[in-house]
Amino acid sequence: MLKFEAFFKGLLCITVILFLLTGSIYHEIWRDEGHYIQIAKELNFFELITHSRVEGLIPTHPILLKILFFFFENKITALKFLNISFYLLIFFILLKSKTPFNITILFMLSYPIFYYGIINRYYITLIIPISYLILYENKKIIYKFLSFLFLSL
């Protein structure tokens, strides 16, 4: 029975990843998604940090995108690769946590998580630390983080 359960869990994980890859491959880049490509392509690293004040965004996403431009010829592929990598990182963190498997699958297929796995926006970079801290067992750290987050907003 354990072999069948492990096989089923592996098959379910592969299915979730295939859904994400299929959605990302056939997703046409929207104008606001292309805006990140333009920002990362036109500005240097220092300008990305100072320009984030104007945009109101965390500079992590454009900086990581600019680094990926060194490895990818196609800028749209770099953007999709970055987004898929973040989604898979969240998936891996949840699979390695103590969260029940069915909750992990439901969370990864939920609308906001799966949507931002396909739609290339910087919001997915915020989901990683929040999802990890929610699963972290030390409640004091969670309260400190959430307090900092709400005060910074």
PDB file of C-alpha atoms in Angstrom:
ATOM      1  CA  MET A   1       0.000   0.000   0.000  1.00  0.00           C
ATOM      2  CA  LEU A   2       2.868   2.401   0.767  1.00  0.00           C
ATOM      3  CA  LYS A   3       4.350   1.933  -2.716  1.00  0.00           C
ATOM      4  CA  PHE A   4       1.032   2.786  -4.320  1.00  0.00           C
ATOM      5  CA  GLU A   5       0.646   5.858  -2.087  1.00  0.00           C
ATOM      6  CA  ALA A   6       4.157   7.091  -2.930  1.00  0.00           C
ATOM      7  CA  PHE A   7       3.511   6.471  -6.629  1.00  0.00           C
ATOM      8  CA  PHE A   8       0.211   8.368  -6.446  1.00  0.00           C
ATOM      9  CA  LYS A   9       1.810  11.318  -4.646  1.00  0.00           C
ATOM     10  CA  GLY A  10       4.625  11.469  -7.196  1.00  0.00           C
ATOM     11  CA  LEU A  11       2.136  11.289 -10.062  1.00  0.00           C
ATOM     12  CA  LEU A  12       0.061  14.077  -8.513  1.00  0.00           C
ATOM     13  CA  CYS A  13       3.153  16.291  -8.104  1.00  0.00           C
ATOM     14  CA  ILE A  14       4.164  15.704 -11.715  1.00  0.00           C
ATOM     15  CA  THR A  15       0.614  16.550 -12.838  1.00  0.00           C
ATOM     16  CA  VAL A  16       0.668  19.855 -10.936  1.00  0.00           C
ATOM     17  CA  ILE A  17       4.030  20.754 -12.487  1.00  0.00           C
ATOM     18  CA  LEU A  18       2.798  19.797 -15.979  1.00  0.00           C
ATOM     19  CA  PHE A  19      -0.281  22.023 -15.531  1.00  0.00           C
ATOM     20  CA  LEU A  20       2.005  24.904 -14.613  1.00  0.00           C
ATOM     21  CA  LEU A  21       4.398  24.324 -17.516  1.00  0.00           C
ATOM     22  CA  THR A  22       1.574  23.977 -20.028  1.00  0.00           C
ATOM     23  CA  GLY A  23      -0.068  27.163 -18.776  1.00  0.00           C
ATOM     24  CA  SER A  24       3.224  29.058 -18.873  1.00  0.00           C
ATOM     25  CA  ILE A  25       4.174  27.908 -22.358  1.00  0.00           C
ATOM     26  CA  TYR A  26       0.855  28.945 -23.876  1.00  0.00           C
ATOM     27  CA  HIS A  27       0.508  32.156 -21.882  1.00  0.00           C
ATOM     28  CA  GLU A  28       0.887  35.289 -23.978  1.00  0.00           C
ATOM     29  CA  ILE A  29       2.813  38.038 -22.186  1.00  0.00           C
ATOM     30  CA  TRP A  30       0.631  40.981 -21.202  1.00  0.00           C
ATOM     31  CA  ARG A  31       1.761  44.595 -21.280  1.00  0.00           C
ATOM     32  CA  ASP A  32       2.308  44.890 -17.531  1.00  0.00           C
ATOM     33  CA  GLU A  33       4.368  41.692 -17.555  1.00  0.00           C
ATOM     34  CA  GLY A  34       6.498  43.025 -20.397  1.00  0.00           C
ATOM     35  CA  HIS A  35       7.055  46.156 -18.342  1.00  0.00           C
ATOM     36  CA  TYR A  36       9.340  44.174 -16.010  1.00  0.00           C
ATOM     37  CA  ILE A  37      11.361  42.949 -18.976  1.00  0.00           C
ATOM     38  CA  GLN A  38      11.740  46.516 -20.196  1.00  0.00           C
ATOM     39  CA  ILE A  39      12.809  47.807 -16.779  1.00  0.00           C
ATOM     40  CA  ALA A  40      15.366  45.029 -16.273  1.00  0.00           C
ATOM     41  CA  LYS A  41      16.711  45.390 -19.814  1.00  0.00           C
ATOM     42  CA  GLU A  42      17.106  49.171 -19.863  1.00  0.00           C
ATOM     43  CA  LEU A  43      18.432  49.925 -16.359  1.00  0.00           C
ATOM     44  CA  ASN A  44      21.673  48.875 -14.670  1.00  0.00           C
ATOM     45  CA  PHE A  45      21.704  47.275 -11.213  1.00  0.00           C
ATOM     46  CA  PHE A  46      22.035  50.525  -9.275  1.00  0.00           C
ATOM     47  CA  GLU A  47      19.271  52.188 -11.314  1.00  0.00           C
ATOM     48  CA  LEU A  48      17.011  49.186 -10.656  1.00  0.00           C
ATOM     49  CA  ILE A  49      17.299  49.779  -6.926  1.00  0.00           C
ATOM     50  CA  THR A  50      16.673  53.521  -7.156  1.00  0.00           C
ATOM     51  CA  HIS A  51      13.891  53.081  -9.723  1.00  0.00           C
ATOM     52  CA  SER A  52      12.041  50.689  -7.415  1.00  0.00           C
ATOM     53  CA  ARG A  53      11.110  53.720  -5.318  1.00  0.00           C
ATOM     54  CA  VAL A  54       9.276  55.180  -8.306  1.00  0.00           C
ATOM     55  CA  GLU A  55       7.619  51.889  -9.241  1.00  0.00           C
ATOM     56  CA  GLY A  56       6.738  51.031  -5.667  1.00  0.00           C
ATOM     57  CA  LEU A  57       8.042  47.498  -6.142  1.00  0.00           C
ATOM     58  CA  ILE A  58      10.572  45.381  -4.327  1.00  0.00           C
ATOM     59  CA  PRO A  59      13.739  45.437  -6.498  1.00  0.00           C
ATOM     60  CA  THR A  60      14.342  41.702  -6.047  1.00  0.00           C
ATOM     61  CA  HIS A  61      12.274  40.651  -9.059  1.00  0.00           C
ATOM     62  CA  PRO A  62      13.888  42.966 -11.648  1.00  0.00           C
ATOM     63  CA  ILE A  63      17.383  42.268 -10.289  1.00  0.00           C
ATOM     64  CA  LEU A  64      16.900  38.500 -10.538  1.00  0.00           C
ATOM     65  CA  LEU A  65      15.447  38.982 -13.992  1.00  0.00           C
ATOM     66  CA  LYS A  66      18.470  41.037 -15.069  1.00  0.00           C
ATOM     67  CA  ILE A  67      20.789  38.287 -13.821  1.00  0.00           C
ATOM     68  CA  LEU A  68      18.838  35.703 -15.820  1.00  0.00           C
ATOM     69  CA  PHE A  69      19.237  37.812 -18.975  1.00  0.00           C
ATOM     70  CA  PHE A  70      22.906  36.778 -18.977  1.00  0.00           C
ATOM     71  CA  PHE A  71      21.856  33.129 -19.353  1.00  0.00           C
ATOM     72  CA  PHE A  72      18.847  33.423 -21.678  1.00  0.00           C
ATOM     73  CA  GLU A  73      18.829  34.943 -25.145  1.00  0.00           C
ATOM     74  CA  ASN A  74      15.038  35.290 -25.153  1.00  0.00           C
ATOM     75  CA  LYS A  75      13.904  37.743 -22.476  1.00  0.00           C
ATOM     76  CA  ILE A  76      10.375  36.294 -22.282  1.00  0.00           C
ATOM     77  CA  THR A  77      11.811  32.844 -21.606  1.00  0.00           C
ATOM     78  CA  ALA A  78      13.896  34.311 -18.782  1.00  0.00           C
ATOM     79  CA  LEU A  79      10.780  35.867 -17.244  1.00  0.00           C
ATOM     80  CA  LYS A  80       8.839  32.612 -17.456  1.00  0.00           C
ATOM     81  CA  PHE A  81      11.784  30.626 -16.086  1.00  0.00           C
ATOM     82  CA  LEU A  82      12.044  32.961 -13.096  1.00  0.00           C
ATOM     83  CA  ASN A  83       8.356  32.624 -12.337  1.00  0.00           C
ATOM     84  CA  ILE A  84       8.313  28.834 -12.712  1.00  0.00           C
ATOM     85  CA  SER A  85      11.379  28.582 -10.478  1.00  0.00           C
ATOM     86  CA  PHE A  86       9.657  30.544  -7.715  1.00  0.00           C
ATOM     87  CA  TYR A  87       6.541  28.381  -8.008  1.00  0.00           C
ATOM     88  CA  LEU A  88       8.584  25.178  -7.816  1.00  0.00           C
ATOM     89  CA  LEU A  89      10.545  26.538  -4.854  1.00  0.00           C
ATOM     90  CA  ILE A  90       7.296  27.167  -2.970  1.00  0.00           C
ATOM     91  CA  PHE A  91       6.121  23.686  -3.926  1.00  0.00           C
ATOM     92  CA  PHE A  92       9.366  22.134  -2.675  1.00  0.00           C
ATOM     93  CA  ILE A  93       9.236  24.063   0.624  1.00  0.00           C
ATOM     94  CA  LEU A  94       5.689  22.883   1.236  1.00  0.00           C
ATOM     95  CA  LEU A  95       6.475  19.276   0.334  1.00  0.00           C
ATOM     96  CA  LYS A  96       9.412  19.238   2.758  1.00  0.00           C
ATOM     97  CA  SER A  97       7.385  20.838   5.557  1.00  0.00           C
ATOM     98  CA  LYS A  98       5.060  19.083   7.968  1.00  0.00           C
ATOM     99  CA  THR A  99       2.023  20.215   6.023  1.00  0.00           C
ATOM    100  CA  PRO A 100      -0.265  17.341   4.958  1.00  0.00           C
ATOM    101  CA  PHE A 101       0.157  16.392   1.323  1.00  0.00           C
ATOM    102  CA  ASN A 102      -3.467  17.059   0.348  1.00  0.00           C
ATOM    103  CA  ILE A 103      -3.287  20.589   1.829  1.00  0.00           C
ATOM    104  CA  THR A 104      -0.073  21.240  -0.126  1.00  0.00           C
ATOM    105  CA  ILE A 105      -1.669  20.166  -3.401  1.00  0.00           C
ATOM    106  CA  LEU A 106      -4.803  22.206  -2.751  1.00  0.00           C
ATOM    107  CA  PHE A 107      -2.694  25.245  -1.825  1.00  0.00           C
ATOM    108  CA  MET A 108      -0.540  24.952  -4.954  1.00  0.00           C
ATOM    109  CA  LEU A 109      -3.600  24.605  -7.179  1.00  0.00           C
ATOM    110  CA  SER A 110      -5.476  27.413  -5.453  1.00  0.00           C
ATOM    111  CA  TYR A 111      -6.331  30.405  -7.570  1.00  0.00           C
ATOM    112  CA  PRO A 112      -3.801  33.011  -6.365  1.00  0.00           C
ATOM    113  CA  ILE A 113      -0.814  30.654  -6.178  1.00  0.00           C
ATOM    114  CA  PHE A 114      -1.422  28.896  -9.490  1.00  0.00           C
ATOM    115  CA  TYR A 115      -2.438  32.154 -11.181  1.00  0.00           C
ATOM    116  CA  TYR A 116       0.800  33.879 -10.189  1.00  0.00           C
ATOM    117  CA  GLY A 117       2.677  30.757 -11.204  1.00  0.00           C
ATOM    118  CA  ILE A 118       1.553  31.416 -14.773  1.00  0.00           C
ATOM    119  CA  ILE A 119       1.068  35.180 -14.834  1.00  0.00           C
ATOM    120  CA  ASN A 120       4.539  36.691 -14.564  1.00  0.00           C
ATOM    121  CA  ARG A 121       4.293  39.273 -11.827  1.00  0.00           C
ATOM    122  CA  TYR A 122       6.496  39.989  -8.859  1.00  0.00           C
ATOM    123  CA  TYR A 123       3.840  38.900  -6.330  1.00  0.00           C
ATOM    124  CA  ILE A 124       5.134  35.341  -6.412  1.00  0.00           C
ATOM    125  CA  THR A 125       8.381  36.518  -4.800  1.00  0.00           C
ATOM    126  CA  LEU A 126       6.361  37.609  -1.762  1.00  0.00           C
ATOM    127  CA  ILE A 127       4.560  34.281  -1.438  1.00  0.00           C
ATOM    128  CA  ILE A 128       7.748  32.297  -0.733  1.00  0.00           C
ATOM    129  CA  PRO A 129       8.695  33.864   2.610  1.00  0.00           C
ATOM    130  CA  ILE A 130       5.066  34.169   3.695  1.00  0.00           C
ATOM    131  CA  SER A 131       4.302  30.502   2.951  1.00  0.00           C
ATOM    132  CA  TYR A 132       7.457  29.375   4.717  1.00  0.00           C
ATOM    133  CA  LEU A 133       6.806  31.496   7.793  1.00  0.00           C
ATOM    134  CA  ILE A 134       3.216  30.307   8.037  1.00  0.00           C
ATOM    135  CA  LEU A 135       4.518  26.757   8.265  1.00  0.00           C
ATOM    136  CA  TYR A 136       7.314  27.639  10.668  1.00  0.00           C
ATOM    137  CA  GLU A 137       6.623  26.339  14.144  1.00  0.00           C
ATOM    138  CA  ASN A 138       7.988  29.257  16.166  1.00  0.00           C
ATOM    139  CA  LYS A 139       4.989  31.569  16.491  1.00  0.00           C
ATOM    140  CA  LYS A 140       7.064  34.487  17.819  1.00  0.00           C
ATOM    141  CA  ILE A 141       8.903  34.775  14.507  1.00  0.00           C
ATOM    142  CA  ILE A 142       5.619  34.703  12.593  1.00  0.00           C
ATOM    143  CA  TYR A 143       4.139  37.467  14.744  1.00  0.00           C
ATOM    144  CA  LYS A 144       7.265  39.608  14.369  1.00  0.00           C
ATOM    145  CA  PHE A 145       7.270  39.128  10.614  1.00  0.00           C
ATOM    146  CA  LEU A 146       3.577  39.880  10.196  1.00  0.00           C
ATOM    147  CA  SER A 147       3.900  42.935  12.438  1.00  0.00           C
ATOM    148  CA  PHE A 148       6.785  44.188  10.325  1.00  0.00           C
ATOM    149  CA  LEU A 149       4.854  43.475   7.137  1.00  0.00           C
ATOM    150  CA  PHE A 150       1.751  45.368   8.254  1.00  0.00           C
ATOM    151  CA  LEU A 151       3.785  48.283   9.589  1.00  0.00           C
ATOM    152  CA  SER A 152       5.707  48.549   6.331  1.00  0.00           C
ATOM    153  CA  LEU A 153       2.518  48.658   4.292  1.00  0.00           C
TER     154      LEU A 153
END
